[in-house]
Every structure is written in C-alpha cells, then in structure tokens.
Coordinates of N, CA and C in Angstrom, one line a residue:
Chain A
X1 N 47.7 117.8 102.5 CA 48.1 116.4 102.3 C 49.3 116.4 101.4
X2 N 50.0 115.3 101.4 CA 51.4 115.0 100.7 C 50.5 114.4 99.4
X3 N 51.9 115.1 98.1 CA 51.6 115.1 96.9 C 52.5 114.3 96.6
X4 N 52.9 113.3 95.7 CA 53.9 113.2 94.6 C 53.6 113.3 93.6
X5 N 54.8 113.6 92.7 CA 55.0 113.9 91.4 C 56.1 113.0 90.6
X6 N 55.8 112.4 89.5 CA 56.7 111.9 88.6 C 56.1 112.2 87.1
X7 N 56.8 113.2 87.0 CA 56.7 113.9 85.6 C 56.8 113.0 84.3
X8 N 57.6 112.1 84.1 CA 57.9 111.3 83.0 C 57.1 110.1 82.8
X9 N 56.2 110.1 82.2 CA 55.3 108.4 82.5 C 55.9 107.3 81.7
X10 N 56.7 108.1 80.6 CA 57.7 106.7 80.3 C 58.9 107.2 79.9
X11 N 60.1 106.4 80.0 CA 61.6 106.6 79.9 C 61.8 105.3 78.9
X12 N 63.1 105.7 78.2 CA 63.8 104.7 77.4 C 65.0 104.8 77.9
X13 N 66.0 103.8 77.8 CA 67.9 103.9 77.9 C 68.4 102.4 77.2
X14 N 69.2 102.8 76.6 CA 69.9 102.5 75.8 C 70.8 101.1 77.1
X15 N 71.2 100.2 76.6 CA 71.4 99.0 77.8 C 72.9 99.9 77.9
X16 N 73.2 99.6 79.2 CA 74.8 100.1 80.0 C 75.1 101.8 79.9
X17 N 73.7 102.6 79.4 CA 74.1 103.6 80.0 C 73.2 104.1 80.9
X18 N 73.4 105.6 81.4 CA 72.6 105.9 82.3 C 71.3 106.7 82.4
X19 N 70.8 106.3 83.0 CA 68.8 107.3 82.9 C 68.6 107.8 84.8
X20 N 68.1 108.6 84.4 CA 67.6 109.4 85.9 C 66.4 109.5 85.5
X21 N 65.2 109.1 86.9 CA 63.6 109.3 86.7 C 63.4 109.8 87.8
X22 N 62.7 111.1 87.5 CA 62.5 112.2 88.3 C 61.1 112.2 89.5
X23 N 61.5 112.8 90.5 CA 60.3 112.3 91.2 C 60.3 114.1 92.5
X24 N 58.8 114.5 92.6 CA 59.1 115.5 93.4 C 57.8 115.8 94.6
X25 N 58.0 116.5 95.3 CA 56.9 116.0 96.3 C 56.6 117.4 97.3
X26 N 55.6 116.9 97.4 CA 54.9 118.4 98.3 C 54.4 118.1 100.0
X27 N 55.0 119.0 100.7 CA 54.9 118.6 102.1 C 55.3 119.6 102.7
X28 N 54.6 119.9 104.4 CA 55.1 120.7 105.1 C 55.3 120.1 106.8
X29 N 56.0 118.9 105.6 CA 56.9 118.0 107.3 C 58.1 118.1 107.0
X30 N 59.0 118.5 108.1 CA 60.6 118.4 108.3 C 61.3 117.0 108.0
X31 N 60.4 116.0 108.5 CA 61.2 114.6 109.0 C 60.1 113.5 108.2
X32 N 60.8 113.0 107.0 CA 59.8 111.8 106.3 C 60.6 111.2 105.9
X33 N 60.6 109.7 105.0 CA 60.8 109.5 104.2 C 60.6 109.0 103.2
X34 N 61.6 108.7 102.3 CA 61.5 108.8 100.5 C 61.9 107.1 100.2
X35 N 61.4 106.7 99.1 CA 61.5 105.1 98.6 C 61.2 105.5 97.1
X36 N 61.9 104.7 96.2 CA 61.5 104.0 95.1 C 61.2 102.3 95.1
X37 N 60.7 102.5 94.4 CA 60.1 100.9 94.0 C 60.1 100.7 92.7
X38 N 60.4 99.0 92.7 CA 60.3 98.8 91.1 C 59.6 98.0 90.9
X39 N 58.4 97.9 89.7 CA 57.3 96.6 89.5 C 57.6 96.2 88.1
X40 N 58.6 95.3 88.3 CA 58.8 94.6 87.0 C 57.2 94.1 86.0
X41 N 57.4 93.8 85.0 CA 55.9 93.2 84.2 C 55.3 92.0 84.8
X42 N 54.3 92.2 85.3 CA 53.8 90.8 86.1 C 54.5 90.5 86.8
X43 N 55.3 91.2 88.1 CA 55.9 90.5 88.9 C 55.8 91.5 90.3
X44 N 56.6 91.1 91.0 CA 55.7 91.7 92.5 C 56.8 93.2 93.1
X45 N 55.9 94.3 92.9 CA 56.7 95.3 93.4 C 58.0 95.1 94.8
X46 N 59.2 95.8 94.6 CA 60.2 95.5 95.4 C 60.7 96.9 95.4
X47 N 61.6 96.9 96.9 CA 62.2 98.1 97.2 C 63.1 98.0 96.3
X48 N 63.4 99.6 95.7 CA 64.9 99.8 95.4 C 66.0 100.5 96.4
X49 N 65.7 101.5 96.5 CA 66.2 102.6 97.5 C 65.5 103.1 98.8
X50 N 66.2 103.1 99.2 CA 65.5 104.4 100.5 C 66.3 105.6 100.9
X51 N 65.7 106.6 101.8 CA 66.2 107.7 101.9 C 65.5 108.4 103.3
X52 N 66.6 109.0 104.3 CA 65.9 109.0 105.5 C 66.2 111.0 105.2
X53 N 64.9 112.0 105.2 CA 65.0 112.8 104.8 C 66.6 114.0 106.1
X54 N 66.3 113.2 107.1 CA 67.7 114.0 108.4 C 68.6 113.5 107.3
X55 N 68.8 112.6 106.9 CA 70.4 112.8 106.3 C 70.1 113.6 105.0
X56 N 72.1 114.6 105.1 CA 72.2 114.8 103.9 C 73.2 113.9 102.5
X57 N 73.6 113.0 103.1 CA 74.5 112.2 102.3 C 73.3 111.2 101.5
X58 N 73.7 110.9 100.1 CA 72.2 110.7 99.2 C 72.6 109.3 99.1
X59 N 71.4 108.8 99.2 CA 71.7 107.1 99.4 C 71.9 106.1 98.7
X60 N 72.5 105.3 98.0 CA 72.8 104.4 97.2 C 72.9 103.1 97.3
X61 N 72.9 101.9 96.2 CA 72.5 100.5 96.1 C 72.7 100.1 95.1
X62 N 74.3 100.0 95.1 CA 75.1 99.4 94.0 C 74.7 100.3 92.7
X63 N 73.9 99.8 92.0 CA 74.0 100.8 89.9 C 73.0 101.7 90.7
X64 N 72.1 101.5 92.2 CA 71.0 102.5 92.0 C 71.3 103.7 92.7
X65 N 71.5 105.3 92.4 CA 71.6 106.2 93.6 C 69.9 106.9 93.5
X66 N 70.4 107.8 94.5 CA 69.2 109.1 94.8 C 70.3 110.5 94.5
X67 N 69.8 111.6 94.0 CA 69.8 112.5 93.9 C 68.8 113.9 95.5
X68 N 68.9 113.7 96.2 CA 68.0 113.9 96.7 C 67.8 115.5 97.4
X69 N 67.0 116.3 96.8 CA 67.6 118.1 97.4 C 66.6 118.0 98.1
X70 N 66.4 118.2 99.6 CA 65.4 119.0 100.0 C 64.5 120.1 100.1
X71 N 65.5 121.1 99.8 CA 64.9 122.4 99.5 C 64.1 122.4 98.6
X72 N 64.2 121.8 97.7 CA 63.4 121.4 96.1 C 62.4 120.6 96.5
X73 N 62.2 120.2 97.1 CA 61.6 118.9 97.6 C 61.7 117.5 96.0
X74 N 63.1 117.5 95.5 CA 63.5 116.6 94.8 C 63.8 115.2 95.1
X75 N 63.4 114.5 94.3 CA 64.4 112.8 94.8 C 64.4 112.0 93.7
X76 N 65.4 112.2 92.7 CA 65.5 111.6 91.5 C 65.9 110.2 91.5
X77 N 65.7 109.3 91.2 CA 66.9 108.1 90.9 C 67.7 107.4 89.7
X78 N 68.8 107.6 89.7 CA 69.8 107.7 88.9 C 69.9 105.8 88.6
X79 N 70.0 105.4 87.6 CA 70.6 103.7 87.6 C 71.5 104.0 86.4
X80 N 72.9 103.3 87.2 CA 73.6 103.1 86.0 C 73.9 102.1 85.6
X81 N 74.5 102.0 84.3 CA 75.3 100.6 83.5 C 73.9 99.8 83.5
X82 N 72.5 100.8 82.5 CA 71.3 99.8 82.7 C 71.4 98.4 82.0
X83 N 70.6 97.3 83.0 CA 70.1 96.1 82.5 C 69.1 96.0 82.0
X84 N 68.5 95.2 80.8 CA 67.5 94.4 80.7 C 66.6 94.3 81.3
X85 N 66.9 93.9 82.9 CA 66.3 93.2 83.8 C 65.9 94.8 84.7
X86 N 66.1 95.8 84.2 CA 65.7 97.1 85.2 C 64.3 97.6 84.5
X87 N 64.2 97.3 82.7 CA 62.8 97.4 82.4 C 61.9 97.4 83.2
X88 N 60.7 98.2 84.1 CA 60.1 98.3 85.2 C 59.0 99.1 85.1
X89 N 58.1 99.3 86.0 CA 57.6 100.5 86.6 C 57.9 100.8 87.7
X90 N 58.5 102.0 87.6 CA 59.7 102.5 88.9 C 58.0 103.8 89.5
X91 N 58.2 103.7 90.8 CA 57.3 104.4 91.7 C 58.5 105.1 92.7
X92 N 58.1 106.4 93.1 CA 58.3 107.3 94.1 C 57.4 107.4 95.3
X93 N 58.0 106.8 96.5 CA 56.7 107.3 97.7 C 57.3 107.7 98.7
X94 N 56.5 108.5 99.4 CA 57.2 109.3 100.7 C 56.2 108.8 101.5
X95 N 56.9 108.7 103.0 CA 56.2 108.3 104.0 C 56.3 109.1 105.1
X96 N 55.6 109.8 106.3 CA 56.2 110.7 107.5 C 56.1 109.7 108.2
X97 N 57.5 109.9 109.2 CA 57.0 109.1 110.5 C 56.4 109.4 111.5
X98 N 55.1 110.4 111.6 CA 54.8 111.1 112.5 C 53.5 110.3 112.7
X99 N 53.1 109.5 112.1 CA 52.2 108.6 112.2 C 52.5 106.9 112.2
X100 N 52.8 106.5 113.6 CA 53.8 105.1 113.7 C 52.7 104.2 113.4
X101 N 51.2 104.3 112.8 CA 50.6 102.9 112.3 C 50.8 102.9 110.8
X102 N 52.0 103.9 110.5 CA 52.5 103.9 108.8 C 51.4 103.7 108.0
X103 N 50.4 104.4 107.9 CA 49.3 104.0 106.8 C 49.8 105.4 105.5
X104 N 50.3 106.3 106.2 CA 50.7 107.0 105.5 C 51.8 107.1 104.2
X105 N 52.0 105.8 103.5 CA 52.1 106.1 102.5 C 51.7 106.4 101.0
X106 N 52.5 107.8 100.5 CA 52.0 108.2 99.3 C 53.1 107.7 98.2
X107 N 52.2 107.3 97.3 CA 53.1 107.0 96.2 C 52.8 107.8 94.5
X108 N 53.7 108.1 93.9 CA 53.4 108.7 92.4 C 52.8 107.8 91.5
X109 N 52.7 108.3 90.4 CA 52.0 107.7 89.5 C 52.9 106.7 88.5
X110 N 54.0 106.6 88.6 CA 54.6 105.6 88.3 C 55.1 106.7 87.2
X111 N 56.8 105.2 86.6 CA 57.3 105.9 85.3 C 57.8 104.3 84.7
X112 N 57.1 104.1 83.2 CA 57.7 103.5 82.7 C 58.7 103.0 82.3
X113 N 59.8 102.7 82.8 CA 61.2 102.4 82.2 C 61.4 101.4 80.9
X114 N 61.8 101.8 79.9 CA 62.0 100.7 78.6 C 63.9 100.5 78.8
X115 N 64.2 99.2 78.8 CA 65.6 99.3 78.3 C 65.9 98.8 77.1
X116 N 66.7 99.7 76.5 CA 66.8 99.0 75.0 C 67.7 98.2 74.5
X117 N 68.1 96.5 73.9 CA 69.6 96.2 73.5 C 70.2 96.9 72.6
Chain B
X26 N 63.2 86.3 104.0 CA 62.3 87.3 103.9 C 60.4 87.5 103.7
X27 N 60.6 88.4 103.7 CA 59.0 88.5 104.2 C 58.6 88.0 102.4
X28 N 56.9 87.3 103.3 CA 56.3 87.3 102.2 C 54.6 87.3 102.4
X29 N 54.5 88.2 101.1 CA 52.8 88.4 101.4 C 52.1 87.6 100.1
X30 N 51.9 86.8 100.1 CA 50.9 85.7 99.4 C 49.1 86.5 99.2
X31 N 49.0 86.5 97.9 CA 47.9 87.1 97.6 C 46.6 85.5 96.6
X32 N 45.8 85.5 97.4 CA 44.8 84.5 96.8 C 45.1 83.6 95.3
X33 N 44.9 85.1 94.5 CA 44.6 85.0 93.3 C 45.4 86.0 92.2
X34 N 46.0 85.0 91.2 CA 46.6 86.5 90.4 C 45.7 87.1 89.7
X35 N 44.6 86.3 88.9 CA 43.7 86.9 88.2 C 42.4 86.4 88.4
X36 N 41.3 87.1 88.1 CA 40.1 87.0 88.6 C 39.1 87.6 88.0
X37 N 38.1 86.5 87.8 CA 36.9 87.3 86.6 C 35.4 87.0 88.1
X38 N 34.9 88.1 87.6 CA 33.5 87.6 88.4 C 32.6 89.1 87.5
X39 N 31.5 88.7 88.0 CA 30.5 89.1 87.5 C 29.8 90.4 88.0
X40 N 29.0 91.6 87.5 CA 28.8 92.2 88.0 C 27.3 92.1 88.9
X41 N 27.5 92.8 90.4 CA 26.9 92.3 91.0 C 27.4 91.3 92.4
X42 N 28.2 90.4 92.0 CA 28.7 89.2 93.2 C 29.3 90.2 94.1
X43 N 29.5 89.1 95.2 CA 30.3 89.9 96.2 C 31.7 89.0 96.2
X44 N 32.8 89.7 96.2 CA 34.2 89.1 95.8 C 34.8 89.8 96.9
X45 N 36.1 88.4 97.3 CA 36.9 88.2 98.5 C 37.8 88.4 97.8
X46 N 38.9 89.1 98.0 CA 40.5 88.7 97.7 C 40.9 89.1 99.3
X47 N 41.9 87.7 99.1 CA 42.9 87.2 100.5 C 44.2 87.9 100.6
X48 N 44.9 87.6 101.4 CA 46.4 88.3 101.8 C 46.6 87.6 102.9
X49 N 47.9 87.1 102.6 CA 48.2 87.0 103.9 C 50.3 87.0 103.9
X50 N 50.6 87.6 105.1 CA 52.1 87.8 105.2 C 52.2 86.5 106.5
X51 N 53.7 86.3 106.4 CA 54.4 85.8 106.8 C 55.6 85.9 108.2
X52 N 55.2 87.7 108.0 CA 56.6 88.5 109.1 C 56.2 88.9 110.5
X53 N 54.8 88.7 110.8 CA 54.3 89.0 112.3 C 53.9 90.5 111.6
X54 N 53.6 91.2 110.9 CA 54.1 92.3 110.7 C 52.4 93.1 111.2
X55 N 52.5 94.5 111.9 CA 51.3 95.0 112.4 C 50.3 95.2 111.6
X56 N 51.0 96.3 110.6 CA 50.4 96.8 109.3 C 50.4 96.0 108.3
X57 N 48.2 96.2 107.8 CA 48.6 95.6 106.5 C 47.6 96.4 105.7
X58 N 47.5 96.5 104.4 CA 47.3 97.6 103.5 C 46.6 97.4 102.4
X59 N 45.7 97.6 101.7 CA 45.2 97.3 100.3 C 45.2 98.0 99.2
X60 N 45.3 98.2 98.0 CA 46.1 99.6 97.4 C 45.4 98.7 96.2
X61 N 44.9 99.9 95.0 CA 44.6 99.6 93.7 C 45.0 100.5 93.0
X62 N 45.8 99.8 91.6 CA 46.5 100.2 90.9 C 46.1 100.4 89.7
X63 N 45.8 101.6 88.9 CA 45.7 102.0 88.0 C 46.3 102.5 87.2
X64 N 46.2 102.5 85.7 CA 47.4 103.0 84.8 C 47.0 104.8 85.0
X65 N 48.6 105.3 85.3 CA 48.6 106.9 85.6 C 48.0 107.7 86.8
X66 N 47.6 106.8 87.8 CA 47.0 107.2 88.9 C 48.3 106.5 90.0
X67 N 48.9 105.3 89.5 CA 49.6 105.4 90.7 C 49.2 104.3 91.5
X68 N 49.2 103.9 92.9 CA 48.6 103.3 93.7 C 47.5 104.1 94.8
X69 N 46.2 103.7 94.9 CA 45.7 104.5 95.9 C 45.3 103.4 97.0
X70 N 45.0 104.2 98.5 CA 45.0 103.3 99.1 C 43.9 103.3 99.3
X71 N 42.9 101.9 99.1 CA 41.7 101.4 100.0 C 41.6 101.9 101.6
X72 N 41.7 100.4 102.3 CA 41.6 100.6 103.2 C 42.9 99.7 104.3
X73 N 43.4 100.1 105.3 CA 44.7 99.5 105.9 C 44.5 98.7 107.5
X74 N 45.0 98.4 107.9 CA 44.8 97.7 109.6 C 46.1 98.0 110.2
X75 N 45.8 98.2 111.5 CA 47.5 98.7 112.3 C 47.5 97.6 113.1
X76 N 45.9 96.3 113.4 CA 46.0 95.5 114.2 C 44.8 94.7 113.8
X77 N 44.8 93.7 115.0 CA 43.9 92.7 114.6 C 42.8 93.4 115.1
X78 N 41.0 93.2 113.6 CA 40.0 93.7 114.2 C 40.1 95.4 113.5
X79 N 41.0 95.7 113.6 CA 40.9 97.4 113.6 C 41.4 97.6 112.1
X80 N 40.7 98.3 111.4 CA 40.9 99.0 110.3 C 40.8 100.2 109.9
X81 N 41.0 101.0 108.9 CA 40.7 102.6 108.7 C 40.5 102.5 107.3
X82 N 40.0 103.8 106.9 CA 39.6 104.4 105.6 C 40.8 104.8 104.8
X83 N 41.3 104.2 103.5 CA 42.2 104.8 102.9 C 41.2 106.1 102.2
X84 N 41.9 106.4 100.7 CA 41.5 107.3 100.0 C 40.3 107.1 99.3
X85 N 40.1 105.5 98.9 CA 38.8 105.3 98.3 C 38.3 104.3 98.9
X86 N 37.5 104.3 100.1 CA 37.3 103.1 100.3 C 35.7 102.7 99.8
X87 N 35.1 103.2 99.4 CA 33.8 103.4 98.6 C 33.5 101.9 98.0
X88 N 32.5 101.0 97.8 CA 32.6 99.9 97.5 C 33.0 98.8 97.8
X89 N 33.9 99.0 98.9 CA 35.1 98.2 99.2 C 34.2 98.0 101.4
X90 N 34.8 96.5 101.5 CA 34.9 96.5 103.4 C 36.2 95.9 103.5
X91 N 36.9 95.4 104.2 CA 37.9 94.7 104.9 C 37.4 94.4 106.1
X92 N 38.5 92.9 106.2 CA 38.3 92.4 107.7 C 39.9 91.5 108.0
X93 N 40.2 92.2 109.1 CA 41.5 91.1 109.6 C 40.6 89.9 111.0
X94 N 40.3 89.4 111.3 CA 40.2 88.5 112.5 C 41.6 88.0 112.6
X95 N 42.3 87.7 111.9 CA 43.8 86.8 112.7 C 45.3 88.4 111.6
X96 N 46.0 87.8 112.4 CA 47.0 89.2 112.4 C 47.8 89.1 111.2
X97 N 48.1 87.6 110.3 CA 48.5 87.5 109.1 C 47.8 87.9 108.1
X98 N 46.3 88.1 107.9 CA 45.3 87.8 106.9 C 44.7 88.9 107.1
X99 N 44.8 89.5 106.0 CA 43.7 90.4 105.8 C 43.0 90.5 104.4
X100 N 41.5 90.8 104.2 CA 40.7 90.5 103.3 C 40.0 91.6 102.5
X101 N 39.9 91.7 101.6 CA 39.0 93.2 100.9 C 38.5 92.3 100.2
X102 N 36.7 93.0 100.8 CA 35.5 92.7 100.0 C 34.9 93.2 99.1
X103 N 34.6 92.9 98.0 CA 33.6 93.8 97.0 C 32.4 93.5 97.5
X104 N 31.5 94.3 97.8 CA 30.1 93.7 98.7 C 29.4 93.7 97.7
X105 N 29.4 94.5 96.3 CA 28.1 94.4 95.4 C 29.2 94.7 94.0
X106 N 30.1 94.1 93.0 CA 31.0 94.2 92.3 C 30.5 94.9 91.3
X107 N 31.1 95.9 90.8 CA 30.9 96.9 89.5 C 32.0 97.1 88.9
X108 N 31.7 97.1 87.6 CA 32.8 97.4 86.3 C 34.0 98.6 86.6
X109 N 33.5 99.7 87.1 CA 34.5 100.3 87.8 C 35.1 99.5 88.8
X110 N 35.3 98.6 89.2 CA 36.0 98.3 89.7 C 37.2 96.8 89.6
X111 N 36.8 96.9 88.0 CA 38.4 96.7 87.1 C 39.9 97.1 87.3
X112 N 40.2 95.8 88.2 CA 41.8 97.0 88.3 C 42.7 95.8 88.9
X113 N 43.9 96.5 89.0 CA 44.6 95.7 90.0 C 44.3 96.1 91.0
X114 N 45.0 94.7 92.2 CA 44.7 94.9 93.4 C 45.6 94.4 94.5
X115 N 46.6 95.3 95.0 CA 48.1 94.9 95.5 C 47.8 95.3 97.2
X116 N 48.1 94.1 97.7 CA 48.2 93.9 99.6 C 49.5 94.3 99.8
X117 N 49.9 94.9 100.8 CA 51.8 95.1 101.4 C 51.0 95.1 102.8
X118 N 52.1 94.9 103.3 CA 52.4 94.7 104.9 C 53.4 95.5 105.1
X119 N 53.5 95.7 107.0 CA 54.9 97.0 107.2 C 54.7 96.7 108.4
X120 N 56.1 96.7 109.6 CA 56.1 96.4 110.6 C 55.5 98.1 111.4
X121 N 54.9 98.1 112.6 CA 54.7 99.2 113.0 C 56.0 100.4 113.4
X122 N 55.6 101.7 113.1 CA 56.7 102.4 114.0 C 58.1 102.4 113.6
X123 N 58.4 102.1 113.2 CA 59.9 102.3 112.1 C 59.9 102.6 110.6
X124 N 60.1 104.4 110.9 CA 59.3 104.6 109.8 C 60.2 104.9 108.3
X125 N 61.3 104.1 108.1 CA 62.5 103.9 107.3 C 62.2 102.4 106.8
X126 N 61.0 101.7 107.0 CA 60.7 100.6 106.8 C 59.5 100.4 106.0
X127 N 60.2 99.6 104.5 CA 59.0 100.3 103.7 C 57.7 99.2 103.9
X128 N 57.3 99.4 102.6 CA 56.2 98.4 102.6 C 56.4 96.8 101.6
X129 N 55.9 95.6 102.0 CA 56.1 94.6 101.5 C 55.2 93.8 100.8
X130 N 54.8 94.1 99.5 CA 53.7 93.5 98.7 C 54.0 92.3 98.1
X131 N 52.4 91.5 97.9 CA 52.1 90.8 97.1 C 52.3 90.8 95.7
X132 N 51.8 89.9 95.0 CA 52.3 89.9 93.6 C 51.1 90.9 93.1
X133 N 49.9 90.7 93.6 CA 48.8 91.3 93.1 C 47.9 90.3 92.2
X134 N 46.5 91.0 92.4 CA 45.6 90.3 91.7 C 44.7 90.9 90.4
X135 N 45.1 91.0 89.6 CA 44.2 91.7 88.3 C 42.8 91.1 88.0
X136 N 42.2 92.1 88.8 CA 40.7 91.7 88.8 C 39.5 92.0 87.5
X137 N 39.1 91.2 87.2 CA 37.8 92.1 85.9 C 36.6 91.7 86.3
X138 N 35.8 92.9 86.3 CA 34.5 92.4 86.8 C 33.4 93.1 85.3
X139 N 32.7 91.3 84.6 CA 31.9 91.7 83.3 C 30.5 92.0 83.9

C-alpha cells in the first residue's frame, strides 16, 4: 500500500521569505499523481499544486513550486515571498490512476505552517 | 466552481445517539468521499461512493455506514456514537477517471460526542 511522509509537523518563516515543506512517499507504481493542499484555520481545504508523475518539468503556481525527484520518491513544496495568509496546514497526497473510481487517495499527516510578521 | 456544502460545522451529541452528517456537491461529480481528520494522523478515509447506491470500505470504516440514494448527497452515519469518535469530519468529491483531478472538499464538520 502507498505511504506518505511529511517529516516536519510544524514549520515557521519569517513573512517574504522562503520555506520548503517536505513530503516523501512509498510506492511501486510508475504512473501516479502528487498534490498539496492547504487547510487554512477553520476554513475549507484547497488545492495548491499538482504534479503529474510522466512529467519531468516540476510544476508551479505563481509563489508555489514543487521540487519533485522521482527516484527519491520526493515532492517538496517550495512558497516564496511568504504571506500571512499562507499560515496553514499544508498536506501531501498521491493518487494512482490505475484505479478510475479515484478512491485511492493517500494523504500525509499534515505540516503546520506559522508565518511570522 | 465546485462546491461541496457540509450540514453542519459543529456538532455536539451524545454518546450513544445515532448521528447523520450531510454532504452534498454541486458539480455532477461521480465520486464522493468521507475522510476524518485527526491531529498527526492526517486524513483517513471512511468510507467513499463511485455512484449512486454503491459504496466501499475506506481504511476505517468501523462504526460508521453511508448512504448516497441521489448522486449529489452523500451521508455518514454514526449508528451507535462513541467518544472515540471525536474528530473532524471532511466530505470531498472528484469527477471519475481523470486522475490529475484532485479532490473537492467541504468546510468540515467538528464533531464531539459527550
């Protein structure tokens, strides 16, 4: 069964610079994909990124990128020039598409994000 | 954009009762999903539907039934409510078969059962 991992349960950054929250995953599928998510405090989880594991160009969304190695089975995400408003609980989940009624998503255990003024 | 509207944000009941929380989206969407969230565990999944009527076993479905009868709505029941089962409690929906398409949740419902 697919694992994830997010090592950090909480992060701090300093407002307008940059934090990476780490996220890593166990699997012996070729073809999946990767998402972060963000759950602001009391507010309704939202996509940040996605990542289709066939590409190798790493995917981005304005301040948010991916770092994403396969061989590692890594997929970090990078935000820069942090806001206020990025304070969150950031989640990592991988999905295969080898199962088209998508029940198969796994998601980590989340990572705290604090931004600081 | 899609929207999945959940009953209740917060919710006290008693141990014992049997407790509904609602869901329902907005996008036609196949899949819909029930997930409970705990601090350091992450989200786990209950139990999910690919269609109307049909459901499956997430990772804990113990405690818990579901029922979709119409294709927007889907319902997780606590059939006999226990203190373990304090938690949050987040619905998402997902269109079938496009598997670059994530999932689309509710606000969630923070449930306490005394």
């Amino acid at each position: 069964a697919q694992t994830v991992t997010q090592s950090q349960p909480e992060m701090s950054v300093q407002e307008a610079e940059t934090v990476t929250l780490s996220c890593t995953y166990d699997t012996s599928e070729s073809d999946y994909y990767l998402f972060w998510y963000k759950q602001p405090p009391s507010r309704q989880m939202i996509l940040v990124i996605r990542q289709e594991a066939y590409k190798q160009q790493n995917a981005t969304e304005n301040r948010f990128s991916v770092n994403f190695q396969k061989a590692a089975k890594s997929f970090s995400l990078k935000i820069s020039d942090s806001q206020l408003g990025d304070a969150a609980m950031y989640f990592c989940a991988y999905r295969t598409p080898r199962d088209n009624y998508g029940q198969n998503f796994v998601f980590g255990p989340g990572t705290r994000l604090s931004v600081l003024p | 954009d899609v929207k999945v509207t959940q009953s209740s944000r917060y919710l006290v009941k008693r141990t014992g009762e049997k407790v509904f929380l609602e869901c329902v989206q907005d996008m036609d969407h196949e899949n819909m999903f029930w997930y409970r969230q705990d601090p350091g565990l992450g989200l786990r999944l209950i139990y999910f539907s690919y269609d109307v009527k049909m459901k499956e076993k997430g990772d804990i479905p113990e405690g818990y039934s579901v029922s979709r009868e119409k294709k927007e709505r889907f319902s997780l029941i606590l059939e006999s409510a226990s203190t373990n089962q304090t938690s949050m409690y987040l619905c998402a929906s997902s269109p079938r078969g496009l598997g670059n398409q994530p999932q689309h949740f509710g606000d969630g419902t923070r449930l306490s059962i005394l």
